[in-house]
mmCIF file of C-alpha atoms and ligand atoms in Angstrom:
data_model
loop_
_atom_site.group_PDB
_atom_site.id
_atom_site.type_symbol
_atom_site.label_atom_id
_atom_site.label_comp_id
_atom_site.label_asym_id
_atom_site.label_seq_id
_atom_site.Cartn_x
_atom_site.Cartn_y
_atom_site.Cartn_z
ATOM 1 C CA MET N 1 119.178 249.915 -63.171
ATOM 2 C CA GLY N 2 119.941 249.335 -66.826
ATOM 3 C CA GLU N 3 121.474 251.812 -69.241
ATOM 4 C CA ARG N 4 119.388 254.106 -71.462
ATOM 5 C CA ILE N 5 121.587 253.521 -74.503
ATOM 6 C CA ILE N 6 121.788 249.855 -75.479
ATOM 7 C CA GLY N 7 124.274 250.713 -78.199
ATOM 8 C CA SER N 8 124.855 252.305 -81.577
ATOM 9 C CA TYR N 9 126.614 251.399 -84.806
ATOM 10 C CA TYR N 10 128.004 253.528 -87.618
ATOM 11 C CA THR N 11 130.622 252.755 -90.238
ATOM 12 C CA GLY N 12 131.093 256.254 -91.630
ATOM 13 C CA VAL N 13 128.773 255.933 -94.634
ATOM 14 C CA PRO N 14 125.814 258.341 -94.580
ATOM 15 C CA GLY N 15 122.268 257.049 -94.915
ATOM 16 C CA ARG N 16 119.062 256.599 -92.978
ATOM 17 C CA THR N 17 118.974 256.307 -89.199
ATOM 18 C CA PHE N 18 117.335 253.341 -87.493
ATOM 19 C CA LEU N 19 116.156 254.188 -83.987
ATOM 20 C CA GLY N 20 114.911 251.170 -82.012
ATOM 21 C CA VAL N 21 113.353 251.186 -78.544
ATOM 22 C CA GLY N 22 112.802 248.048 -76.472
ATOM 23 C CA GLY N 23 111.135 247.767 -73.086
ATOM 24 C CA LEU N 24 108.883 250.816 -73.165
ATOM 25 C CA HIS N 25 106.814 248.496 -70.994
ATOM 26 C CA GLY N 26 108.975 247.157 -68.173
ATOM 27 C CA ASN N 27 107.735 243.564 -68.313
ATOM 28 C CA GLU N 28 108.659 243.118 -71.991
ATOM 29 C CA PRO N 29 112.400 242.371 -72.077
ATOM 30 C CA ALA N 30 112.525 240.641 -75.493
ATOM 31 C CA GLY N 31 112.819 243.795 -77.637
ATOM 32 C CA GLY N 32 115.827 245.203 -75.788
ATOM 33 C CA LEU N 33 117.561 241.813 -75.810
ATOM 34 C CA ALA N 34 116.976 241.510 -79.550
ATOM 35 C CA LEU N 35 118.382 245.001 -80.195
ATOM 36 C CA GLY N 36 121.486 244.003 -78.233
ATOM 37 C CA ARG N 37 121.888 240.833 -80.309
ATOM 38 C CA VAL N 38 121.604 242.764 -83.576
ATOM 39 C CA LEU N 39 124.307 245.216 -82.462
ATOM 40 C CA ASP N 40 126.544 242.320 -81.347
ATOM 41 C CA THR N 41 126.163 240.661 -84.744
ATOM 42 C CA LEU N 42 126.934 243.897 -86.622
ATOM 43 C CA ARG N 43 130.134 244.346 -84.607
ATOM 44 C CA GLU N 44 131.256 240.705 -84.655
ATOM 45 C CA GLN N 45 130.802 240.492 -88.423
ATOM 46 C CA SER N 46 132.046 244.070 -89.065
ATOM 47 C CA ILE N 47 129.061 244.568 -91.355
ATOM 48 C CA PRO N 48 129.326 247.784 -93.401
ATOM 49 C CA VAL N 49 126.110 249.813 -93.164
ATOM 50 C CA HIS N 50 124.566 252.812 -94.906
ATOM 51 C CA GLY N 51 123.502 255.114 -92.124
ATOM 52 C CA ARG N 52 123.315 254.724 -88.392
ATOM 53 C CA ILE N 53 121.722 252.285 -85.938
ATOM 54 C CA VAL N 54 120.806 253.408 -82.436
ATOM 55 C CA ALA N 55 119.136 251.207 -79.798
ATOM 56 C CA LEU N 56 117.569 252.639 -76.653
ATOM 57 C CA SER N 57 116.017 251.081 -73.598
ATOM 58 C CA GLY N 58 112.508 252.314 -72.754
ATOM 59 C CA HIS N 59 111.282 252.249 -69.154
ATOM 60 C CA LEU N 60 114.371 251.640 -67.009
ATOM 61 C CA GLU N 61 112.674 251.741 -63.631
ATOM 62 C CA ALA N 62 109.778 249.464 -64.616
ATOM 63 C CA GLN N 63 112.261 247.044 -66.192
ATOM 64 C CA ALA N 64 114.169 246.867 -62.905
ATOM 65 C CA ARG N 65 110.920 245.824 -61.204
ATOM 66 C CA ASN N 66 109.596 243.721 -64.113
ATOM 67 C CA VAL N 67 106.266 245.586 -64.222
ATOM 68 C CA ARG N 68 104.492 247.209 -67.171
ATOM 69 C CA PHE N 69 104.674 250.669 -65.583
ATOM 70 C CA ILE N 70 104.936 252.429 -62.210
ATOM 71 C CA ASP N 71 102.439 255.345 -62.173
ATOM 72 C CA GLU N 72 101.027 255.404 -65.702
ATOM 73 C CA ASP N 73 101.575 253.815 -69.103
ATOM 74 C CA LEU N 74 104.764 255.201 -70.705
ATOM 75 C CA ASN N 75 103.258 254.480 -74.110
ATOM 76 C CA ARG N 76 100.207 256.725 -73.574
ATOM 77 C CA LEU N 77 101.680 260.075 -72.592
ATOM 78 C CA TRP N 78 103.220 261.299 -75.862
ATOM 79 C CA THR N 79 100.592 263.883 -76.773
ATOM 80 C CA PRO N 80 102.028 267.222 -77.986
ATOM 81 C CA GLU N 81 100.570 268.996 -74.929
ATOM 82 C CA ARG N 82 102.132 266.657 -72.399
ATOM 83 C CA VAL N 83 105.449 266.531 -74.200
ATOM 84 C CA ALA N 84 105.534 270.343 -74.071
ATOM 85 C CA ARG N 85 104.959 270.239 -70.303
ATOM 86 C CA ILE N 86 107.606 267.553 -69.807
ATOM 87 C CA VAL N 87 110.084 269.577 -71.870
ATOM 88 C CA ALA N 88 109.280 272.606 -69.697
ATOM 89 C CA GLY N 89 110.243 270.582 -66.622
ATOM 90 C CA GLU N 90 106.801 269.701 -65.218
ATOM 91 C CA ILE N 91 107.639 266.222 -63.952
ATOM 92 C CA HIS N 92 105.179 264.520 -61.575
ATOM 93 C CA THR N 93 105.284 260.811 -62.433
ATOM 94 C CA THR N 94 108.001 258.209 -62.877
ATOM 95 C CA GLU N 95 106.992 257.932 -66.526
ATOM 96 C CA GLU N 96 107.329 261.678 -67.140
ATOM 97 C CA ARG N 97 110.895 261.424 -65.868
ATOM 98 C CA GLU N 98 111.602 258.464 -68.163
ATOM 99 C CA ALA N 99 109.992 260.349 -71.062
ATOM 100 C CA ARG N 100 112.197 263.388 -70.474
ATOM 101 C CA GLU N 101 115.320 261.226 -70.631
ATOM 102 C CA LEU N 102 114.068 259.506 -73.760
ATOM 103 C CA LEU N 103 113.298 262.865 -75.393
ATOM 104 C CA ALA N 104 116.851 264.024 -74.698
ATOM 105 C CA ALA N 105 118.217 260.800 -76.212
ATOM 106 C CA PHE N 106 115.942 261.177 -79.274
ATOM 107 C CA GLU N 107 117.180 264.740 -79.820
ATOM 108 C CA ASN N 108 120.779 263.513 -79.957
ATOM 109 C CA VAL N 109 119.774 260.937 -82.561
ATOM 110 C CA PHE N 110 117.854 263.489 -84.641
ATOM 111 C CA ASP N 111 120.740 265.990 -84.465
ATOM 112 C CA GLU N 112 123.123 263.418 -85.930
ATOM 113 C CA ALA N 113 120.688 262.099 -88.552
ATOM 114 C CA GLU N 114 121.758 262.732 -92.141
ATOM 115 C CA ASP N 115 118.589 261.399 -93.749
ATOM 116 C CA GLU N 116 115.201 259.949 -92.825
ATOM 117 C CA VAL N 117 114.806 258.479 -89.320
ATOM 118 C CA ILE N 118 113.056 255.122 -88.998
ATOM 119 C CA PHE N 119 111.641 254.477 -85.553
ATOM 120 C CA MET N 120 110.840 250.947 -84.394
ATOM 121 C CA ASP N 121 108.976 250.216 -81.158
ATOM 122 C CA LEU N 122 109.391 246.642 -79.874
ATOM 123 C CA HIS N 123 106.850 244.922 -77.648
ATOM 124 C CA THR N 124 105.417 241.585 -76.528
ATOM 125 C CA THR N 125 101.869 240.772 -75.377
ATOM 126 C CA SER N 126 100.281 239.410 -72.204
ATOM 127 C CA ALA N 127 98.035 237.021 -74.160
ATOM 128 C CA ASP N 128 99.278 234.076 -76.170
ATOM 129 C CA GLY N 129 99.332 234.542 -79.898
ATOM 130 C CA GLU N 130 101.268 235.143 -83.062
ATOM 131 C CA PRO N 131 103.591 238.103 -83.692
ATOM 132 C CA PHE N 132 102.321 241.090 -85.690
ATOM 133 C CA THR N 133 103.328 244.597 -86.713
ATOM 134 C CA PHE N 134 101.264 247.742 -86.335
ATOM 135 C CA VAL N 135 101.702 250.933 -88.310
ATOM 136 C CA GLY N 136 100.128 254.362 -88.358
ATOM 137 C CA ASP N 137 98.455 254.428 -91.744
ATOM 138 C CA THR N 138 100.775 256.460 -93.964
ATOM 139 C CA LEU N 139 102.061 255.195 -97.291
ATOM 140 C CA ARG N 140 105.613 255.633 -95.988
ATOM 141 C CA ASN N 141 104.896 253.371 -93.017
ATOM 142 C CA ARG N 142 103.087 250.830 -95.172
ATOM 143 C CA GLU N 143 106.165 250.489 -97.330
ATOM 144 C CA LEU N 144 108.132 249.604 -94.210
ATOM 145 C CA ALA N 145 105.628 246.886 -93.274
ATOM 146 C CA ARG N 146 105.477 245.433 -96.782
ATOM 147 C CA ASP N 147 108.379 243.006 -96.308
ATOM 148 C CA PHE N 148 106.995 241.527 -93.097
ATOM 149 C CA PRO N 149 105.863 237.898 -93.173
ATOM 150 C CA VAL N 150 103.483 238.575 -90.260
ATOM 151 C CA PRO N 151 100.078 240.283 -90.110
ATOM 152 C CA VAL N 152 100.130 244.077 -90.418
ATOM 153 C CA ILE N 153 97.580 245.925 -88.300
ATOM 154 C CA PHE N 154 96.212 249.320 -89.277
ATOM 155 C CA GLY N 155 94.187 251.520 -86.994
ATOM 156 C CA LEU N 156 95.551 250.198 -83.689
ATOM 157 C CA GLU N 157 97.544 253.320 -82.894
ATOM 158 C CA GLU N 158 94.626 255.485 -83.953
ATOM 159 C CA GLN N 159 92.452 253.967 -81.214
ATOM 160 C CA LEU N 160 94.857 255.323 -78.616
ATOM 161 C CA ASP N 161 96.164 258.717 -77.608
ATOM 162 C CA GLY N 162 99.744 259.415 -76.684
ATOM 163 C CA GLY N 163 101.504 256.427 -78.282
ATOM 164 C CA LEU N 164 105.199 256.926 -79.001
ATOM 165 C CA THR N 165 105.009 255.800 -82.636
ATOM 166 C CA GLU N 166 102.252 258.341 -83.312
ATOM 167 C CA TYR N 167 104.244 261.125 -81.665
ATOM 168 C CA LEU N 168 107.458 260.416 -83.564
ATOM 169 C CA GLY N 169 105.522 259.796 -86.785
ATOM 170 C CA ASN N 170 103.989 263.241 -86.555
ATOM 171 C CA ARG N 171 107.446 264.727 -86.078
ATOM 172 C CA GLY N 172 108.469 263.147 -89.366
ATOM 173 C CA CYS N 173 109.931 259.723 -88.546
ATOM 174 C CA ARG N 174 108.812 256.685 -90.462
ATOM 175 C CA THR N 175 107.469 254.376 -87.731
ATOM 176 C CA ILE N 176 106.634 250.733 -87.162
ATOM 177 C CA GLY N 177 105.607 248.820 -84.057
ATOM 178 C CA PHE N 178 106.173 245.126 -83.482
ATOM 179 C CA GLU N 179 104.523 242.700 -81.074
ATOM 180 C CA GLY N 180 106.712 239.604 -80.815
ATOM 181 C CA GLY N 181 104.391 237.086 -79.162
ATOM 182 C CA GLN N 182 103.792 236.436 -75.484
ATOM 183 C CA HIS N 183 106.105 238.120 -72.900
ATOM 184 C CA ASP N 184 107.611 234.826 -71.692
ATOM 185 C CA ASP N 185 107.635 232.946 -74.994
ATOM 186 C CA PRO N 186 111.219 231.651 -75.369
ATOM 187 C CA ASP N 187 110.996 232.530 -79.091
ATOM 188 C CA ALA N 188 110.019 236.176 -78.492
ATOM 189 C CA VAL N 189 113.626 237.429 -78.640
ATOM 190 C CA GLU N 190 114.216 235.739 -82.000
ATOM 191 C CA TYR N 191 110.932 237.062 -83.393
ATOM 192 C CA ASN N 192 111.981 240.564 -82.365
ATOM 193 C CA GLU N 193 115.454 240.036 -83.808
ATOM 194 C CA ALA N 194 114.003 238.879 -87.135
ATOM 195 C CA ALA N 195 111.737 241.938 -87.203
ATOM 196 C CA ILE N 196 114.668 244.311 -86.628
ATOM 197 C CA TRP N 197 116.718 242.723 -89.433
ATOM 198 C CA ILE N 198 113.741 242.983 -91.782
ATOM 199 C CA VAL N 199 113.431 246.721 -91.150
ATOM 200 C CA LEU N 200 117.196 247.319 -91.341
ATOM 201 C CA THR N 201 117.542 245.480 -94.633
ATOM 202 C CA SER N 202 114.383 246.717 -96.351
ATOM 203 C CA ALA N 203 115.337 250.288 -95.401
ATOM 204 C CA GLY N 204 118.662 249.785 -97.181
ATOM 205 C CA ILE N 205 120.747 250.319 -94.040
ATOM 206 C CA VAL N 206 122.152 246.774 -93.756
ATOM 207 C CA PRO N 207 122.908 244.573 -96.808
ATOM 208 C CA ARG N 208 120.718 241.479 -96.507
ATOM 209 C CA ASN N 209 123.415 239.079 -97.709
ATOM 210 C CA ARG N 210 125.677 240.096 -94.811
ATOM 211 C CA VAL N 211 123.219 239.084 -92.068
ATOM 212 C CA PRO N 212 124.339 235.596 -90.981
ATOM 213 C CA ARG N 213 120.999 234.108 -89.888
ATOM 214 C CA TYR N 214 118.636 236.275 -91.928
ATOM 215 C CA ARG N 215 116.808 233.516 -93.789
ATOM 216 C CA GLU N 216 116.598 231.260 -90.765
ATOM 217 C CA LEU N 217 115.154 233.987 -88.533
ATOM 218 C CA VAL N 218 112.653 235.232 -91.109
ATOM 219 C CA LYS N 219 111.557 231.676 -91.825
ATOM 220 C CA LYS N 220 110.930 231.162 -88.140
ATOM 221 C CA LEU N 221 108.873 234.349 -87.961
ATOM 222 C CA ARG N 222 106.893 233.359 -91.042
ATOM 223 C CA GLY N 223 106.282 229.898 -89.619
ATOM 224 C CA ALA N 224 104.869 231.400 -86.432
ATOM 225 C CA THR N 225 102.077 233.241 -88.237
ATOM 226 C CA ALA N 226 101.119 230.850 -91.033
ATOM 227 C CA GLY N 227 97.434 231.038 -91.935
ATOM 228 C CA LYS N 228 96.788 234.455 -90.382
ATOM 229 C CA PRO N 229 95.350 237.288 -92.513
ATOM 230 C CA PRO N 230 98.168 239.456 -93.930
ATOM 231 C CA VAL N 231 96.438 242.784 -93.217
ATOM 232 C CA LEU N 232 93.818 243.676 -90.606
ATOM 233 C CA GLU N 233 92.248 246.888 -89.451
ATOM 234 C CA VAL N 234 91.209 247.582 -85.891
ATOM 235 C CA ARG N 235 87.536 248.463 -85.622
ATOM 236 C CA TYR N 236 86.959 248.628 -81.909
ATOM 237 C CA ARG N 237 88.709 249.178 -78.578
ATOM 238 C CA TYR N 238 87.297 248.366 -75.156
ATOM 239 C CA PRO N 239 88.715 250.954 -72.727
ATOM 240 C CA ILE N 240 88.757 250.092 -69.051
ATOM 241 C CA GLY N 241 88.339 252.446 -66.137
ATOM 242 C CA VAL N 242 89.324 250.460 -63.057
ATOM 243 C CA ARG N 243 91.721 247.597 -63.797
ATOM 244 C CA GLU N 244 90.599 245.544 -60.769
ATOM 245 C CA GLN N 245 86.995 245.612 -62.017
ATOM 246 C CA PHE N 246 87.818 244.223 -65.444
ATOM 247 C CA GLU N 247 88.180 240.515 -66.043
ATOM 248 C CA MET N 248 88.839 239.044 -69.466
ATOM 249 C CA LEU N 249 87.354 235.567 -69.885
ATOM 250 C CA PRO N 250 90.245 233.081 -69.905
ATOM 251 C CA GLY N 251 91.763 231.531 -73.003
ATOM 252 C CA PHE N 252 91.568 234.215 -75.710
ATOM 253 C CA ARG N 253 94.557 234.436 -78.051
ATOM 254 C CA ASN N 254 95.559 237.207 -80.431
ATOM 255 C CA PHE N 255 93.740 236.785 -83.784
ATOM 256 C CA GLN N 256 91.137 234.421 -82.341
ATOM 257 C CA ARG N 257 87.796 234.779 -84.124
ATOM 258 C CA VAL N 258 84.947 236.233 -82.084
ATOM 259 C CA LYS N 259 81.290 236.584 -83.041
ATOM 260 C CA ARG N 260 79.128 239.642 -82.514
ATOM 261 C CA ASP N 261 77.517 239.473 -79.027
ATOM 262 C CA GLN N 262 79.932 236.786 -77.843
ATOM 263 C CA LEU N 263 80.735 237.156 -74.147
ATOM 264 C CA LEU N 264 84.355 238.318 -73.822
ATOM 265 C CA ALA N 265 84.828 239.849 -70.394
ATOM 266 C CA ARG N 266 83.213 241.255 -67.264
ATOM 267 C CA ASP N 267 83.551 244.841 -66.133
ATOM 268 C CA HIS N 268 82.166 246.046 -62.794
ATOM 269 C CA GLY N 269 80.212 242.785 -62.731
ATOM 270 C CA ALA N 270 78.480 243.477 -66.071
ATOM 271 C CA GLU N 271 78.898 241.359 -69.186
ATOM 272 C CA VAL N 272 81.082 242.725 -71.977
ATOM 273 C CA ARG N 273 80.108 241.317 -75.368
ATOM 274 C CA ALA N 274 81.730 241.695 -78.790
ATOM 275 C CA GLU N 275 80.489 244.804 -80.623
ATOM 276 C CA GLU N 276 81.096 243.118 -83.940
ATOM 277 C CA THR N 277 82.379 239.916 -85.516
ATOM 278 C CA GLY N 278 86.116 239.874 -86.090
ATOM 279 C CA ARG N 279 89.461 238.854 -84.658
ATOM 280 C CA ILE N 280 90.388 239.756 -81.120
ATOM 281 C CA LEU N 281 93.701 241.511 -80.447
ATOM 282 C CA LEU N 282 95.595 242.237 -77.233
ATOM 283 C CA PRO N 283 93.125 240.763 -74.709
ATOM 284 C CA LEU N 284 94.371 241.941 -71.313
ATOM 285 C CA TYR N 285 95.757 239.237 -69.038
ATOM 286 C CA GLN N 286 98.156 241.203 -66.851
ATOM 287 C CA ALA N 287 97.861 243.254 -63.701
ATOM 288 C CA LEU N 288 98.272 246.640 -65.379
ATOM 289 C CA GLY N 289 96.719 248.071 -68.519
ATOM 290 C CA THR N 290 94.114 250.480 -69.857
ATOM 291 C CA ASP N 291 92.815 248.601 -72.911
ATOM 292 C CA GLY N 292 90.599 245.561 -72.320
ATOM 293 C CA PHE N 293 90.849 244.235 -75.869
ATOM 294 C CA PHE N 294 90.593 245.289 -79.513
ATOM 295 C CA ILE N 295 88.534 243.809 -82.346
ATOM 296 C CA SER N 296 89.971 243.813 -85.851
ATOM 297 C CA ARG N 297 88.943 242.429 -89.200
ATOM 298 C CA PRO N 298 90.884 241.338 -92.281
ATOM 299 C CA PHE N 299 91.479 244.061 -94.833
ATOM 300 C CA ASN N 300 91.675 243.044 -98.469
ATOM 301 C CA ALA N 301 94.938 243.840 -100.271
ATOM 302 C CA PHE N 302 92.848 245.207 -103.143
ATOM 303 C CA TRP N 303 91.711 248.077 -100.920
ATOM 304 C CA LEU N 304 95.302 248.804 -99.978
ATOM 305 C CA SER N 305 96.168 249.553 -103.578
ATOM 306 C CA VAL N 306 92.937 251.515 -104.087
ATOM 307 C CA SER N 307 93.718 253.598 -101.045
ATOM 308 C CA ALA N 308 97.298 254.275 -102.179
ATOM 309 C CA MET N 309 95.973 255.453 -105.531
ATOM 310 C CA LEU N 310 93.320 257.717 -103.979
ATOM 311 C CA ARG N 311 95.938 259.343 -101.788
ATOM 312 C CA LYS N 312 98.299 259.990 -104.658
ATOM 313 C CA LEU N 313 95.373 261.604 -106.495
ATOM 314 C CA HIS N 314 94.730 263.792 -103.409
ATOM 315 C CA LEU N 315 91.101 262.723 -103.155
ATOM 316 C CA ASP N 316 91.060 264.313 -99.690
ATOM 317 C CA ARG N 317 91.025 267.757 -101.334
ATOM 318 C CA TRP N 318 87.584 267.310 -102.843
ATOM 319 C CA ILE N 319 85.898 264.833 -100.493
ATOM 320 C CA VAL N 320 85.622 267.708 -97.987
ATOM 321 C CA ARG N 321 82.875 269.052 -100.286
ATOM 322 C CA PHE N 322 80.636 266.030 -99.652
ATOM 323 C CA PRO N 323 77.435 266.754 -97.669
ATOM 324 C CA GLY N 324 78.089 266.682 -93.934
ATOM 325 C CA VAL N 325 81.846 266.996 -94.373
ATOM 326 C CA GLY N 326 83.948 270.083 -93.815
ATOM 327 C CA PRO N 327 87.587 271.114 -93.734
ATOM 328 C CA GLU N 328 89.503 272.036 -90.597
ATOM 329 C CA PRO N 329 92.318 274.611 -90.508
ATOM 330 C CA ASP N 330 94.910 271.799 -90.488
ATOM 331 C CA ALA N 331 94.707 269.678 -93.677
ATOM 332 C CA ASN N 332 95.340 266.536 -91.609
ATOM 333 C CA TYR N 333 91.959 267.030 -89.911
ATOM 334 C CA VAL N 334 88.383 267.026 -91.261
ATOM 335 C CA ARG N 335 85.010 267.292 -89.587
ATOM 336 C CA VAL N 336 82.122 264.956 -90.308
ATOM 337 C CA ASP N 337 78.530 265.384 -89.171
ATOM 338 C CA PRO N 338 77.318 261.772 -88.845
ATOM 339 C CA SER N 339 73.660 262.868 -89.018
ATOM 340 C CA VAL N 340 74.212 264.307 -92.522
ATOM 341 C CA ALA N 341 77.142 262.438 -94.088
ATOM 342 C CA ARG N 342 76.496 259.112 -95.811
ATOM 343 C CA TRP N 343 77.840 255.998 -94.086
ATOM 344 C CA TYR N 344 80.456 255.319 -96.750
ATOM 345 C CA VAL N 345 82.097 258.707 -96.219
ATOM 346 C CA ILE N 346 83.799 257.400 -93.078
ATOM 347 C CA GLU N 347 85.005 254.319 -94.976
ATOM 348 C CA ILE N 348 86.487 256.543 -97.693
ATOM 349 C CA PHE N 349 88.241 258.603 -95.056
ATOM 350 C CA HIS N 350 89.731 255.410 -93.629
ATOM 351 C CA LEU N 351 91.123 254.600 -97.059
ATOM 352 C CA LEU N 352 92.662 258.069 -97.119
ATOM 353 C CA GLY N 353 94.346 257.438 -93.767
ATOM 354 C CA PHE N 354 91.936 259.475 -91.610
ATOM 355 C CA ARG N 355 91.547 256.728 -89.031
ATOM 356 C CA LYS N 356 91.461 258.651 -85.803
ATOM 357 C CA HIS N 357 87.961 259.619 -84.614
ATOM 358 C CA ARG N 358 87.332 262.013 -81.774
ATOM 359 C CA PRO N 359 83.894 263.488 -80.940
ATOM 360 C CA ARG N 360 83.572 267.279 -80.659
ATOM 361 C CA ASP N 361 80.264 269.079 -80.032
ATOM 362 C CA GLY N 362 78.101 266.418 -81.668
ATOM 363 C CA ILE N 363 80.300 265.993 -84.729
ATOM 364 C CA LEU N 364 83.296 263.792 -85.428
ATOM 365 C CA ILE N 365 86.803 265.084 -85.954
ATOM 366 C CA LEU N 366 88.795 262.698 -88.125
ATOM 367 C CA SER N 367 92.535 262.975 -88.408
ATOM 368 C CA ARG N 368 95.416 261.296 -90.135
ATOM 369 C CA ARG N 369 99.162 261.102 -89.622
ATOM 370 C CA LYS N 370 101.325 263.844 -90.998
ATOM 371 C CA TYR N 371 103.826 263.095 -93.762
ATOM 372 C CA ASP N 372 101.730 260.450 -95.517
ATOM 373 C CA LEU N 373 103.545 260.511 -98.845
ATOM 374 C CA LYS N 374 106.762 262.425 -98.252
ATOM 375 C CA ALA N 375 109.281 262.693 -95.446
ATOM 376 C CA PRO N 376 110.202 266.146 -94.149
ATOM 377 C CA SER N 377 113.789 267.178 -94.862
ATOM 378 C CA ARG N 378 114.485 266.971 -91.118
ATOM 379 C CA VAL N 379 112.616 265.642 -88.087
ATOM 380 C CA GLU N 380 110.546 268.508 -86.648
ATOM 381 C CA PRO N 381 112.439 270.200 -83.810
ATOM 382 C CA LEU N 382 111.213 270.163 -80.221
ATOM 383 C CA THR N 383 109.752 273.454 -79.097
ATOM 384 C CA GLY N 384 111.998 274.632 -76.290
ATOM 385 C CA GLU N 385 115.033 273.273 -74.487
ATOM 386 C CA ILE N 386 114.619 270.236 -72.250
ATOM 387 C CA HIS N 387 114.659 271.299 -68.586
HETATM 388 ZN ZN1 LIG I 1 104.155 246.761 -74.718
#
């Protein structure tokens, strides 16, 4: 089996830490290969950096078998409750064992970090389509995505529970995810490599003028996504129960337009039609997976600046007084009674970063990422020693 640590690089100058993970899904080798190439280039060129670069390999056992996962999805188990159980030594699945090893590796990185930690999660997709980034909607994460010449997706992570970027974001890392095209696309490694250089340079860790192929790689990435909307938000996820019962209609690509009521898939023999008009993302064309597809729609850059302004003005502190809205003990959560609150209240909460919806006793609990505007002085510590 492969090694957990792909490599690290430090030239003695303090600064931010870049933590990259490739291959969290075992059938997606491009991210890990790209991390290796970046480290090779840094060493060959003796590039001086501000801060530290650490590259880890995600799911070692699934990589050895070239499958997405063994028992369960390693990118869906990072809820605080499960992490606490894994830390306490309750290990039942292959993925819990991998997660425990990753947690131990993360702790070493966080212990050595002198400044903010930037976490990057590298993936590829089963469907054909253009590369894109996805970020949990904090202003700090948005800043990281700003220099990307590919579409930025908001609200994807918030449709899911237990994603690694969400978990590390809520511990205080700045986070960004990248999908570098189809798993077997020969260009996927270069797309991932370009994405890593973009994050390293825009975070001020690596000087852009020292990266030998920077312009060439970024141009290639830009060329791959020409004509796609720069920002989209995910509106809908189709969750699947039994993988064998779900069949996506053939031929859908990431970003393909779909119309409301268009037939997209079959599940347990029944038709699955689009809930709304938009662009399809991550249609499932592989043996393993828990999400059938997502539907997104373009998000106007104007609203991005409006939302940044509203957050800086702390609009969230008084919108909880709207009818049908109430505060929760944690300021990153609010409750909304959909039978009382006006329809636009939810849209305003989206602008404020409250993108995660979970039902509770007939009302909706909305939540946002922690550390929207400001990084904590250190990454939050794990509770307990890893057993
Ligand atoms: Zn993946």
